[in-house]
Amino acid sequence: MLRHVQRRPVLPRITPLALAILLAGPRAGRAQAESRALAEAGELERVGRHADAAVRYRGILRADPTSLPALLGLERVFTSLERPDSLVPLVRAALARDPLNQAIHSLELRVWFALGHSDSVTSAARRWIALAPRSADPYREWAFTVAQRGDLAGAKGVLAEGAGRLGDAALAQDLAQLTALAGEWTEAARQWVAVVRGNPGLLPAATGSLTRAPAVARDEMLSVLLGVGGDSTSRRLAADLLAGWGRADEAWPLLDATLPQDPQAAAVLLQRFAERAGTMRSRRSALVRGYALERLATLVDAAASERVRLQAAQAYADAGDLRSAQRMLERAGAGAETGEAVAPAMASLIRALAEQGSVEEAERRLRAWSDRLGGDDRETLREAVAWAWARRGELDRAEAVLAPDSSVAAAAVRGWIALYRGDLGNAREQLRAAGPYTGSREEATRRMGMLVLVERIAADRLPEFGRAVLALARGDSVQALVDLEQAARKLSPSGGRADVLAFAGEQALARRDYQAAEDLLSRALATDSVGPAAPAAELALARVQAETGRTEVAIRQLEHLILAHPQSAMVPQARRLRDRLRGVVPE
Amino acid sequence: MDDAQSNHLKAYGVTYRALQRGGRAEWLLNYRGGSFLLPADTATERDAALTGVTVEPASDGDVVAVRGEIQANNMDAVPLEKAPKVAVYVPPNAAPWDDAVTMSLEYAGIEYQKIWDLEVLGGRLKDFEWLHLHHEDFTGQYSKFYLAYSGAFWLSEMVERNQETARRLGLPNVPALKKAVAREIRRFVQDGGFLFAMCTATETIEIALAAEGMDVAAPYADGTPMDPEASAKLDWSRSFAFRDVKLEQSSAIASFSDVDGHQVNNPPRRQPLGAFTLFNFSAKIDPVPTMLVQCHRQVIPDFYGLTTSFQRERLKPDVTVLADEPGAPWVKYIHGEFQKGTWTYLGGHDPEDPQHQIGDPPTDLSLHANSPGYRLVLNNVLFPAAKKRELKT
C-alpha cells in the first residue's frame, strides 16, 4: 500500500511553527533551535548514523513532545535500528498532549503494526474513533494498516464499519481503492462509479486506480460500466479507462455521447482526453484527438479557441484527414495575428498533402508559407514535396523544388532522382554525398542498400534499372520486375547481373510472388554462386522455401549459406531464421 | 567462454551433442569464464559453425599451455563423459516460451522429455538423471492466481487439468496430488537424481514436503480452510533447503510464505530488484559449486518471479549459497545434497525478462545469446555430465 508515502498531517504542524517564527521572543527562538536540530538529525540519518540521529530527535521531543518531524524521523531511524518498540512511549506522550492529532494517531497504528501487535492496532484505532467519532480518518488509517498485513477482507470490514456509522459516502473512495488493490476489478469498477457520481472531480483518481487492471479483466469491467443500468458517469469512466489503456478511438464515441452540459466540465474532460490521445501514435488516435480538440474549441474563449483549432488542424493532418485539417486552419488562420502560431499546423498539412499525392496544393502552400516556416521545417517540406513529384515521375519538377537546397538530405533526394533517370554515375555521387546517417533510420538503411547495389553495377547509365526503381517507389512491383530483368540482361555475369537478379528476387518475395522469386533467385545464384550477392540470394531463397512450406529444404539452404559464406553479414540472419524454422525461438 | 564467445548458450548445446555422439569433453572451470575443450572433429566444427559458437583451434602445444595455466591458478579441468538424460516437469500442452529452462534447452539444442504428474507418479523419474521444475505450485493452489485471474481461460484450463489428473489417480484434491508428486521427486533426488528448480517450484515443493498430513491450501483448492497453525506444525526435516518458514495465510495474496525476499505480488512487502553476485569457489576443492557458477559475468541483474529470492535466515545450515545480493537479507542461487543426489534452486522466472508479467511476449533467446543468467541454467544441465569421481563435494 502506498498510504504511508503521504504523510498528509505534516502541514497542520508546520503552519503554527511558521506563525511562531513571525513572532519575536522565546517561542521563535525555540522554533529556530528545533529547526537546526532537525537539520542535524536529518544529516546524521542521511549518512547512516541512525543511533546518533535518534538521540537528536529525542532531544527535540523533550522540548516539544508533539513535534511531528521528530516523531516521523524516529519512526524511520528506529525501523532501521530494529527498535520500533522504542516509539511506543513517545507516541503515547505525544497523544497525551495532542489527543486529536491525526498524524500521531496514524503513527501509533503504524508502530503497533510494525511490532506485529494486531490487537494493539485495533485498540489504538478504537481509542481514536472514540475521540473523533465523526471523522473518517481513523477508519481509513486502520483499514490500510490492516490491509498492509495482507488481510484485505479485514480491511474492508473496517471500512464497512465506518460506513455504517458515518454513511456510505464517507469511505466509498477508500473502499473502491482497496477493492482494486485486492484485484477485484469488476467490483472496484462498480464502486468507483458510485464515488465519481458523487464527486465528478474524482474521475482521474478512479481511472488511476482501475487502469492497472490486467488485460484479462478489462472486458468484464467494460461490460459492467456499459451494461444495463449504466449512466453517463459510468460511460464517462469507461471512456477514460479506454483512453488510459491506449484505446482512444473506442473511447471517443463514449465520451462524445456523454459530455456534460456544463461547458467548463465538458472542456476539462475534452482537454484530458485530447492530451492522452496525443501520447498515442496511431492515425486513429490522432483523428479522435482532432475531434476532441474541435469540440473543445467551441467551449473556450476566442483566444484559446484559435490555439486549440490549430492543435486540431495538426491532429487531423497527422491522421491524414486533410479536409478537416484545412477547415480547422481556415477557421484558426482567419483570426491569427501572425503566421508563426499557424506554422506548425501548416507544416503538418503540407506534409500530409504531399504524402497523399496532392503535390500541386502542397507546393502552392509551401511557396506561400515558406517565409513563415522555420528553416528545418522548410527544408523537410521541400524534400517531401520533391519526393512527391519524383514518385509521380515528374523528375524535373522534383529537382526544381530542391534547387535552393544544398543540404545532405537534399543530396539524398537528388541521388534517388538521378537513379530514377537511370543516371547511375550521378546517383552514386549524390547517394555517397548524403552519407549513411541522413534521414530516418529506415530511409538511411534503404538508401545505403541501394548504394551498395548501384556500386556493383558496372554501368554509368542503365535506364531500365532507373525505371524499375521508380516503379518500386510508385508501388508498381510488377513493372519493376519486368524492368529489372531487362536491366539484368544488359549486364555481364560479373558486372552486376547476379546482383540485379537477386534484388529482383527479393522484390518478388516481398510481393509474395514465390514462383517468380524462386526463379529469379535461382538464376542469380546460377550466374554467380560465390559473389557478393550470393549470400543475400541464398537467404531470400530460403525464405521462399520456408514460406511455401518446404521447411527442411529451407534449413538445408540456410546451412549451406552459413557454411559457404561464414564471413557474410547474412549469416546471423540465416542462423536466426534456421532457429525459427526449427522451432527453437518463438515466431 | 569470456566475451570473445559469440554465443554462450549454444556452446552448451554443442558440447552436449558432442557427448551425445559418444565423444569426450572437458569443462575448463574458471578458464576464460569457463570453457569447454572438445575434440576437433568435423561434426563438432560443423555444429559450431551452424550455431554461431566461437571455437578456437588448439594445437597439442596450446593444450599443454592451457593445462599449465589451469594447474597454476584457481581453475580445474573436469572430464565430461555422458550426455545426461533430461526431464522437464511441465504440463503436456504447455508452450516452451514460458519456462526459462525449456527455452534454454530448446535454444541450445539439448534434448529433453516433458513429464507431468501421471509420468512422475507412474515411476518414470528413474529413467532420467536430471529433472527440472519451473513455476509449478506444489501447494496445489494454482500459484494463488485463483482470485485475481478468475474467469481467465488459461486458469480455468489449469484448474480443470489438475483436477482431472487428481481424479484419475484417485486422489481427493489437487493439493494432495501435488504432495504426492513432491514426495516422488524427493525420492528421485534421494536415489541420486539431480534436481534443478526455479521460480515458484523452489518454495512450493519445500512447503509441500514439509506439510505432509496437514492442510496448507486455501479453501478454493481443496474445499477446506488452511490450518491456521500450519506454520508451526510444518516438518522441515522432510524438505531440502528451508526451515522455520511462515506461510502466507491470505488466499488473496499471491505469495506463499516468507521465504521469498522480494514478494513481488505483495505490495506492502515488495522489494525492488538489485543485482546478484556469483560466489567464487575453489575449483580444485569445490568443483560442483564452481561448475554451477561458471559465467562470463560475476554480477548479474536480478529478475522477478513469484519466488524471486530466498531469505538467508530461512536456509538450512548445510545449504551452499552460490549467489547473493550483497548487503541484502536474501540470496538468489543455492545448492545442496540430499542423500545420493543434489538439488539446486535459482530464484526468479526469466533472467532476460526481469519484470515478467502474465501475457508478456515470449523471450526470444536469439536476442540474448550471451545471457549470463541463462548460462547459470545451462551450467546445471551439463553438471550431471561430469565424471563422478571428480565431484569432491
Short mmCIF file of C-alpha atoms in Angstrom, two decimals, chain A residues 146-565:
data_model
loop_
_atom_site.label_atom_id
_atom_site.label_comp_id
_atom_site.label_asym_id
_atom_site.label_seq_id
_atom_site.Cartn_x
_atom_site.Cartn_y
_atom_site.Cartn_z
CA VAL A 146 -4.89 -3.98 8.30
CA ALA A 147 -4.52 -4.23 4.52
CA GLN A 148 -0.77 -3.99 4.89
CA ARG A 149 -0.62 -7.34 6.57
CA GLY A 150 -2.46 -8.80 3.59
CA ASP A 151 -5.83 -9.03 5.29
CA LEU A 152 -7.89 -7.26 2.65
CA ALA A 153 -11.12 -8.79 3.90
CA GLY A 154 -10.40 -7.43 7.39
CA ALA A 155 -9.60 -4.02 5.94
CA LYS A 156 -12.87 -3.97 4.08
CA GLY A 157 -14.65 -4.92 7.30
CA VAL A 158 -13.15 -1.84 8.98
CA LEU A 159 -14.33 0.40 6.16
CA ALA A 160 -17.77 -1.19 6.26
CA GLU A 161 -17.99 -0.43 9.98
CA GLY A 162 -17.02 3.18 9.31
CA ALA A 163 -19.56 3.45 6.51
CA GLY A 164 -22.22 2.05 8.88
CA ARG A 165 -21.57 4.87 11.33
CA LEU A 166 -20.72 7.74 9.01
CA GLY A 167 -22.69 6.90 5.89
CA ASP A 168 -21.64 5.12 2.70
CA ALA A 169 -20.18 8.20 1.05
CA ALA A 170 -17.62 8.84 3.77
CA LEU A 171 -15.34 5.94 2.94
CA ALA A 172 -16.54 4.91 -0.51
CA GLN A 173 -13.36 6.10 -2.22
CA ASP A 174 -11.18 4.14 0.18
CA LEU A 175 -13.28 1.03 -0.28
CA ALA A 176 -13.00 1.29 -4.05
CA GLN A 177 -9.24 1.71 -3.79
CA LEU A 178 -8.95 -1.31 -1.54
CA THR A 179 -11.12 -3.41 -3.80
CA ALA A 180 -8.88 -2.54 -6.74
CA LEU A 181 -5.81 -3.40 -4.66
CA ALA A 182 -7.38 -6.77 -3.92
CA GLY A 183 -7.60 -7.37 -7.67
CA GLU A 184 -11.41 -7.49 -7.62
CA TRP A 185 -11.54 -5.32 -10.70
CA THR A 186 -15.16 -5.63 -11.69
CA GLU A 187 -16.39 -4.82 -8.21
CA ALA A 188 -13.86 -1.99 -7.95
CA ALA A 189 -15.23 -0.53 -11.19
CA ARG A 190 -18.76 -0.60 -9.72
CA GLN A 191 -17.60 1.10 -6.54
CA TRP A 192 -15.61 3.77 -8.35
CA VAL A 193 -18.63 4.68 -10.49
CA ALA A 194 -20.59 5.41 -7.32
CA VAL A 195 -17.71 7.52 -6.00
CA VAL A 196 -17.37 9.54 -9.20
CA ARG A 197 -21.13 10.01 -9.37
CA GLY A 198 -20.92 11.76 -6.01
CA ASN A 199 -17.81 13.74 -6.91
CA PRO A 200 -17.03 14.03 -10.66
CA GLY A 201 -13.64 15.54 -9.81
CA LEU A 202 -12.51 12.08 -8.72
CA LEU A 203 -12.66 10.68 -12.25
CA PRO A 204 -8.84 10.83 -12.65
CA ALA A 205 -8.41 9.05 -9.30
CA ALA A 206 -10.81 6.32 -10.37
CA THR A 207 -9.04 5.86 -13.67
CA GLY A 208 -5.66 5.86 -11.93
CA SER A 209 -6.81 3.07 -9.66
CA LEU A 210 -8.52 0.99 -12.36
CA THR A 211 -6.14 1.33 -15.32
CA ARG A 212 -3.77 -1.12 -13.63
CA ALA A 213 -6.28 -3.90 -14.20
CA PRO A 214 -4.73 -6.75 -16.19
CA ALA A 215 -5.86 -7.20 -19.78
CA VAL A 216 -7.86 -10.31 -18.91
CA ALA A 217 -10.11 -8.35 -16.53
CA ARG A 218 -10.83 -5.38 -18.77
CA ASP A 219 -13.64 -6.65 -20.95
CA GLU A 220 -15.68 -7.65 -17.92
CA MET A 221 -15.10 -4.25 -16.32
CA LEU A 222 -16.28 -2.56 -19.50
CA SER A 223 -19.36 -4.73 -19.71
CA VAL A 224 -20.25 -3.66 -16.17
CA LEU A 225 -19.68 0.02 -16.93
CA LEU A 226 -21.51 -0.06 -20.26
CA GLY A 227 -24.18 -2.60 -19.43
CA VAL A 228 -27.79 -2.22 -18.42
CA GLY A 229 -28.15 0.39 -15.69
CA GLY A 230 -25.09 2.29 -16.83
CA ASP A 231 -25.42 6.07 -16.85
CA SER A 232 -23.39 8.93 -18.24
CA THR A 233 -20.93 8.70 -15.32
CA SER A 234 -20.21 5.03 -15.88
CA ARG A 235 -19.83 5.57 -19.62
CA ARG A 236 -17.53 8.51 -18.99
CA LEU A 237 -15.42 6.33 -16.69
CA ALA A 238 -15.35 3.62 -19.36
CA ALA A 239 -14.20 6.20 -21.90
CA ASP A 240 -11.48 7.44 -19.58
CA LEU A 241 -10.31 3.88 -18.90
CA LEU A 242 -10.23 3.03 -22.60
CA ALA A 243 -8.12 6.10 -23.24
CA GLY A 244 -5.81 5.00 -20.41
CA TRP A 245 -5.50 1.56 -21.98
CA GLY A 246 -4.42 3.10 -25.29
CA ARG A 247 -7.81 2.60 -26.99
CA ALA A 248 -8.67 6.25 -27.61
CA ASP A 249 -10.57 5.50 -30.81
CA GLU A 250 -13.02 3.31 -28.88
CA ALA A 251 -13.18 5.85 -26.07
CA TRP A 252 -14.17 8.84 -28.18
CA PRO A 253 -17.73 7.85 -29.16
CA LEU A 254 -18.49 7.14 -25.49
CA LEU A 255 -17.10 10.44 -24.31
CA ASP A 256 -18.69 12.35 -27.16
CA ALA A 257 -22.11 10.98 -26.27
CA THR A 258 -21.83 11.70 -22.55
CA LEU A 259 -20.21 15.11 -22.33
CA PRO A 260 -21.77 17.14 -19.51
CA GLN A 261 -23.93 20.16 -20.29
CA ASP A 262 -21.73 22.43 -18.22
CA PRO A 263 -19.18 23.83 -20.71
CA GLN A 264 -16.44 24.06 -18.11
CA ALA A 265 -16.81 20.45 -17.02
CA ALA A 266 -17.00 19.31 -20.64
CA ALA A 267 -13.87 21.29 -21.50
CA VAL A 268 -11.93 19.61 -18.68
CA LEU A 269 -12.88 16.15 -19.97
CA LEU A 270 -12.10 17.04 -23.58
CA GLN A 271 -8.73 18.50 -22.67
CA ARG A 272 -7.84 15.39 -20.66
CA PHE A 273 -8.89 13.13 -23.50
CA ALA A 274 -7.00 15.11 -26.14
CA GLU A 275 -3.82 15.06 -24.08
CA ARG A 276 -3.98 11.30 -23.62
CA ALA A 277 -4.83 10.63 -27.24
CA GLY A 278 -1.85 12.78 -28.18
CA THR A 279 0.51 10.37 -26.46
CA MET A 280 -0.57 7.56 -28.78
CA ARG A 281 0.98 7.16 -32.18
CA SER A 282 -1.73 5.76 -34.40
CA ARG A 283 -3.65 7.64 -37.07
CA ARG A 284 -6.93 6.71 -35.45
CA SER A 285 -5.89 8.23 -32.13
CA ALA A 286 -4.75 11.38 -33.97
CA LEU A 287 -8.16 11.56 -35.61
CA VAL A 288 -10.13 11.31 -32.35
CA ARG A 289 -7.76 13.83 -30.80
CA GLY A 290 -8.73 16.12 -33.64
CA TYR A 291 -12.44 15.54 -32.91
CA ALA A 292 -11.96 16.30 -29.22
CA LEU A 293 -9.96 19.45 -29.86
CA GLU A 294 -12.50 20.67 -32.40
CA ARG A 295 -15.25 20.25 -29.79
CA LEU A 296 -13.07 21.89 -27.16
CA ALA A 297 -12.53 24.92 -29.39
CA THR A 298 -16.26 25.66 -29.23
CA LEU A 299 -16.22 25.68 -25.42
CA VAL A 300 -13.31 28.01 -24.64
CA ASP A 301 -12.78 31.73 -25.15
CA ALA A 302 -11.78 33.21 -28.50
CA ALA A 303 -8.02 33.37 -27.90
CA ALA A 304 -7.86 29.83 -26.59
CA SER A 305 -10.14 28.51 -29.32
CA GLU A 306 -7.73 29.71 -32.02
CA ARG A 307 -4.86 27.82 -30.38
CA VAL A 308 -7.00 24.73 -29.90
CA ARG A 309 -8.13 24.78 -33.55
CA LEU A 310 -4.50 24.88 -34.67
CA GLN A 311 -3.82 21.84 -32.49
CA ALA A 312 -6.87 20.19 -34.02
CA ALA A 313 -5.60 21.02 -37.52
CA GLN A 314 -2.28 19.38 -36.70
CA ALA A 315 -4.02 16.31 -35.26
CA TYR A 316 -6.21 15.98 -38.36
CA ALA A 317 -3.18 16.39 -40.61
CA ASP A 318 -1.31 13.71 -38.64
CA ALA A 319 -4.34 11.48 -39.08
CA GLY A 320 -4.38 12.15 -42.84
CA ASP A 321 -7.77 13.90 -42.74
CA LEU A 322 -6.74 16.82 -44.92
CA ARG A 323 -10.17 18.29 -45.40
CA SER A 324 -10.73 18.64 -41.66
CA ALA A 325 -7.20 19.96 -41.17
CA GLN A 326 -7.80 22.66 -43.79
CA ARG A 327 -11.15 23.52 -42.27
CA MET A 328 -9.54 23.99 -38.87
CA LEU A 329 -6.71 26.03 -40.33
CA GLU A 330 -9.09 28.32 -42.17
CA ARG A 331 -11.07 28.97 -39.01
CA ALA A 332 -7.98 29.47 -36.89
CA GLY A 333 -5.99 31.34 -39.53
CA ALA A 334 -8.74 33.88 -40.01
CA GLY A 335 -8.07 35.29 -36.60
CA ALA A 336 -4.35 34.60 -36.40
CA GLU A 337 -2.34 37.72 -35.79
CA THR A 338 0.92 36.24 -37.05
CA GLY A 339 1.74 33.22 -39.15
CA GLU A 340 4.03 31.82 -36.51
CA ALA A 341 1.20 30.37 -34.49
CA VAL A 342 -0.23 28.66 -37.54
CA ALA A 343 3.12 27.41 -38.91
CA PRO A 344 3.37 24.03 -37.11
CA ALA A 345 -0.13 23.06 -38.18
CA MET A 346 0.53 24.29 -41.72
CA ALA A 347 3.74 22.24 -41.87
CA SER A 348 1.77 19.12 -40.87
CA LEU A 349 -0.80 19.89 -43.52
CA ILE A 350 1.76 20.40 -46.29
CA ARG A 351 3.48 17.14 -45.36
CA ALA A 352 0.18 15.28 -45.38
CA LEU A 353 -0.81 16.82 -48.74
CA ALA A 354 2.50 15.74 -50.26
CA GLU A 355 2.26 12.23 -48.84
CA GLN A 356 -1.25 11.83 -50.16
CA GLY A 357 -0.31 12.94 -53.66
CA SER A 358 -1.86 16.43 -53.68
CA VAL A 359 1.51 17.78 -54.78
CA GLU A 360 0.34 20.94 -56.54
CA GLU A 361 -1.57 22.02 -53.45
CA ALA A 362 1.35 21.11 -51.19
CA GLU A 363 3.79 23.09 -53.32
CA ARG A 364 1.44 26.08 -53.53
CA ARG A 365 1.11 26.20 -49.75
CA LEU A 366 4.83 25.68 -49.31
CA ARG A 367 5.60 28.65 -51.54
CA ALA A 368 3.02 30.78 -49.75
CA TRP A 369 4.26 29.90 -46.29
CA SER A 370 7.96 29.48 -46.99
CA ASP A 371 8.97 32.72 -45.25
CA ARG A 372 6.96 31.95 -42.14
CA LEU A 373 8.19 28.40 -41.66
CA GLY A 374 11.28 27.55 -39.61
CA GLY A 375 14.45 26.64 -41.53
CA ASP A 376 14.30 22.93 -40.66
CA ASP A 377 10.61 22.69 -41.48
CA ARG A 378 11.17 24.45 -44.80
CA GLU A 379 13.89 22.00 -45.87
CA THR A 380 12.00 18.92 -44.74
CA LEU A 381 8.88 20.05 -46.54
CA ARG A 382 10.78 20.81 -49.74
CA GLU A 383 12.14 17.29 -49.64
CA ALA A 384 8.67 15.90 -49.00
CA VAL A 385 7.27 17.82 -51.98
CA ALA A 386 10.24 16.80 -54.18
CA TRP A 387 9.65 13.16 -53.21
CA ALA A 388 6.01 13.51 -54.12
CA TRP A 389 6.90 14.88 -57.59
CA ALA A 390 9.52 12.18 -58.07
CA ARG A 391 7.05 9.45 -57.20
CA ARG A 392 4.78 10.84 -59.86
CA GLY A 393 7.64 10.59 -62.32
CA GLU A 394 7.92 14.37 -62.70
CA LEU A 395 11.62 14.39 -62.07
CA ASP A 396 12.33 17.90 -63.43
CA ARG A 397 9.76 19.44 -61.10
CA ALA A 398 11.21 17.48 -58.23
CA GLU A 399 14.68 18.84 -58.93
CA ALA A 400 13.30 22.35 -59.31
CA VAL A 401 11.78 22.22 -55.82
CA LEU A 402 15.15 21.21 -54.41
CA ALA A 403 17.14 23.82 -56.35
CA PRO A 404 17.80 26.22 -53.46
CA ASP A 405 18.61 23.40 -51.04
CA SER A 406 22.24 22.32 -50.59
CA SER A 407 21.72 20.07 -47.56
CA VAL A 408 22.81 16.42 -47.39
CA ALA A 409 19.13 15.45 -47.13
CA ALA A 410 18.57 17.16 -50.48
CA ALA A 411 21.58 15.26 -51.87
CA ALA A 412 19.85 12.04 -50.85
CA VAL A 413 16.70 13.01 -52.76
CA ARG A 414 18.79 14.10 -55.75
CA GLY A 415 20.55 10.74 -55.65
CA TRP A 416 17.24 8.93 -55.94
CA ILE A 417 16.09 11.24 -58.72
CA ALA A 418 19.31 10.52 -60.66
CA LEU A 419 18.70 6.84 -60.07
CA TYR A 420 15.15 7.12 -61.43
CA ARG A 421 16.63 8.70 -64.56
CA GLY A 422 18.97 5.73 -64.92
CA ASP A 423 21.97 8.01 -64.35
CA LEU A 424 23.84 5.62 -62.08
CA GLY A 425 27.08 7.65 -62.10
CA ASN A 426 25.39 10.76 -60.70
CA ALA A 427 23.26 8.66 -58.37
CA ARG A 428 26.37 7.08 -56.81
CA GLU A 429 27.90 10.52 -56.31
CA GLN A 430 24.80 12.02 -54.68
CA LEU A 431 23.97 9.00 -52.52
CA ARG A 432 27.58 8.88 -51.28
CA ALA A 433 27.39 12.62 -50.51
CA ALA A 434 24.21 12.03 -48.49
CA GLY A 435 26.18 9.67 -46.24
CA PRO A 436 24.90 6.85 -44.09
CA TYR A 437 23.00 8.83 -41.44
CA THR A 438 20.79 11.32 -43.29
CA GLY A 439 17.05 10.94 -42.76
CA SER A 440 15.22 8.36 -40.71
CA ARG A 441 16.95 5.10 -39.87
CA GLU A 442 14.67 3.26 -42.26
CA GLU A 443 15.36 5.68 -45.10
CA ALA A 444 19.13 5.66 -44.44
CA THR A 445 19.18 1.84 -44.49
CA ARG A 446 17.20 1.73 -47.73
CA ARG A 447 19.48 4.33 -49.31
CA MET A 448 22.69 2.57 -48.28
CA GLY A 449 21.33 -0.76 -49.51
CA MET A 450 20.63 0.83 -52.89
CA LEU A 451 24.07 2.48 -52.99
CA VAL A 452 25.72 -0.91 -52.39
CA LEU A 453 23.74 -2.39 -55.27
CA VAL A 454 24.47 0.51 -57.64
CA GLU A 455 28.18 0.33 -56.79
CA ARG A 456 28.19 -3.28 -58.01
CA ILE A 457 26.61 -2.45 -61.36
CA ALA A 458 29.30 -1.94 -63.95
CA ALA A 459 27.47 0.78 -65.90
CA ASP A 460 27.02 4.54 -65.56
CA ARG A 461 23.73 4.64 -67.42
CA LEU A 462 21.05 1.99 -67.22
CA PRO A 463 17.59 3.45 -67.89
CA GLU A 464 15.87 0.05 -67.36
CA PHE A 465 17.18 -0.06 -63.83
CA GLY A 466 16.09 3.54 -63.18
CA ARG A 467 12.58 2.76 -64.45
CA ALA A 468 12.47 -0.30 -62.20
CA VAL A 469 13.44 1.61 -59.08
CA LEU A 470 10.93 4.36 -59.86
CA ALA A 471 8.24 1.75 -60.43
CA LEU A 472 9.06 0.32 -57.00
CA ALA A 473 8.80 3.77 -55.44
CA ARG A 474 5.35 4.09 -57.00
CA GLY A 475 4.34 0.68 -55.68
CA ASP A 476 4.28 -0.98 -59.12
CA SER A 477 6.37 -4.05 -58.39
CA VAL A 478 5.06 -5.97 -61.42
CA GLN A 479 6.51 -3.40 -63.82
CA ALA A 480 9.62 -3.18 -61.66
CA LEU A 481 10.30 -6.90 -62.09
CA VAL A 482 9.98 -6.61 -65.87
CA ASP A 483 12.40 -3.66 -65.95
CA LEU A 484 14.86 -5.35 -63.56
CA GLU A 485 15.01 -8.44 -65.78
CA GLN A 486 15.70 -6.21 -68.77
CA ALA A 487 18.40 -4.39 -66.83
CA ALA A 488 20.00 -7.69 -65.80
CA ARG A 489 20.15 -8.85 -69.41
CA LYS A 490 22.24 -5.79 -70.27
CA LEU A 491 24.86 -6.60 -67.64
CA SER A 492 27.69 -9.13 -67.69
CA PRO A 493 27.61 -12.02 -65.19
CA SER A 494 30.31 -10.35 -63.08
CA GLY A 495 29.18 -6.81 -63.84
CA GLY A 496 26.08 -6.78 -61.67
CA ARG A 497 23.74 -9.23 -63.39
CA ALA A 498 23.59 -11.58 -60.39
CA ASP A 499 23.07 -8.63 -58.04
CA VAL A 500 20.20 -7.20 -60.06
CA LEU A 501 18.56 -10.64 -60.40
CA ALA A 502 18.92 -11.19 -56.64
CA PHE A 503 17.41 -7.75 -56.00
CA ALA A 504 14.55 -8.60 -58.32
CA GLY A 505 14.05 -11.89 -56.50
CA GLU A 506 13.83 -10.07 -53.17
CA GLN A 507 11.20 -7.73 -54.62
CA ALA A 508 9.20 -10.70 -55.89
CA LEU A 509 9.45 -12.30 -52.45
CA ALA A 510 8.21 -9.07 -50.87
CA ARG A 511 5.09 -9.23 -53.04
CA ARG A 512 4.75 -12.98 -52.26
CA ASP A 513 5.19 -13.96 -55.88
CA TYR A 514 7.05 -17.08 -54.77
CA GLN A 515 7.38 -18.67 -58.18
CA ALA A 516 8.98 -15.57 -59.71
CA ALA A 517 11.12 -15.08 -56.62
CA GLU A 518 12.46 -18.63 -56.71
CA ASP A 519 13.16 -18.38 -60.43
CA LEU A 520 15.00 -15.02 -60.14
CA LEU A 521 17.00 -16.03 -57.05
CA SER A 522 17.99 -19.38 -58.55
CA ARG A 523 19.14 -17.58 -61.71
CA ALA A 524 21.11 -15.11 -59.59
CA LEU A 525 22.89 -17.99 -57.85
CA ALA A 526 23.45 -19.82 -61.13
CA THR A 527 25.03 -16.65 -62.54
CA ASP A 528 27.39 -16.23 -59.61
CA SER A 529 27.23 -18.53 -56.59
CA VAL A 530 30.22 -17.05 -54.75
CA GLY A 531 29.96 -13.31 -55.46
CA PRO A 532 28.77 -10.66 -53.01
CA ALA A 533 25.12 -11.10 -53.96
CA ALA A 534 25.09 -14.84 -53.31
CA PRO A 535 24.52 -14.88 -49.51
CA ALA A 536 21.56 -12.48 -49.77
CA ALA A 537 20.14 -14.53 -52.64
CA GLU A 538 20.51 -17.74 -50.62
CA LEU A 539 18.80 -16.16 -47.62
CA ALA A 540 15.92 -14.90 -49.76
CA LEU A 541 15.63 -18.28 -51.44
CA ALA A 542 15.44 -19.98 -48.04
CA ARG A 543 12.65 -17.58 -47.09
CA VAL A 544 10.76 -18.51 -50.26
CA GLN A 545 11.20 -22.20 -49.42
CA ALA A 546 10.09 -21.66 -45.83
CA GLU A 547 7.07 -19.63 -46.80
CA THR A 548 5.99 -22.28 -49.30
CA GLY A 549 6.11 -24.97 -46.62
CA ARG A 550 9.44 -26.59 -47.54
CA THR A 551 10.99 -26.19 -44.10
CA GLU A 552 13.64 -28.89 -44.39
CA VAL A 553 14.80 -27.62 -47.77
CA ALA A 554 14.98 -24.10 -46.33
CA ILE A 555 17.03 -25.29 -43.36
CA ARG A 556 19.49 -27.03 -45.72
CA GLN A 557 19.73 -23.86 -47.82
CA LEU A 558 20.47 -21.80 -44.70
CA GLU A 559 23.08 -24.28 -43.52
CA HIS A 560 24.73 -24.05 -46.93
CA LEU A 561 24.77 -20.26 -46.65
CA ILE A 562 26.28 -20.36 -43.14
CA LEU A 563 28.98 -22.88 -44.04
CA ALA A 564 29.80 -21.48 -47.50
CA HIS A 565 29.83 -17.79 -46.56
#
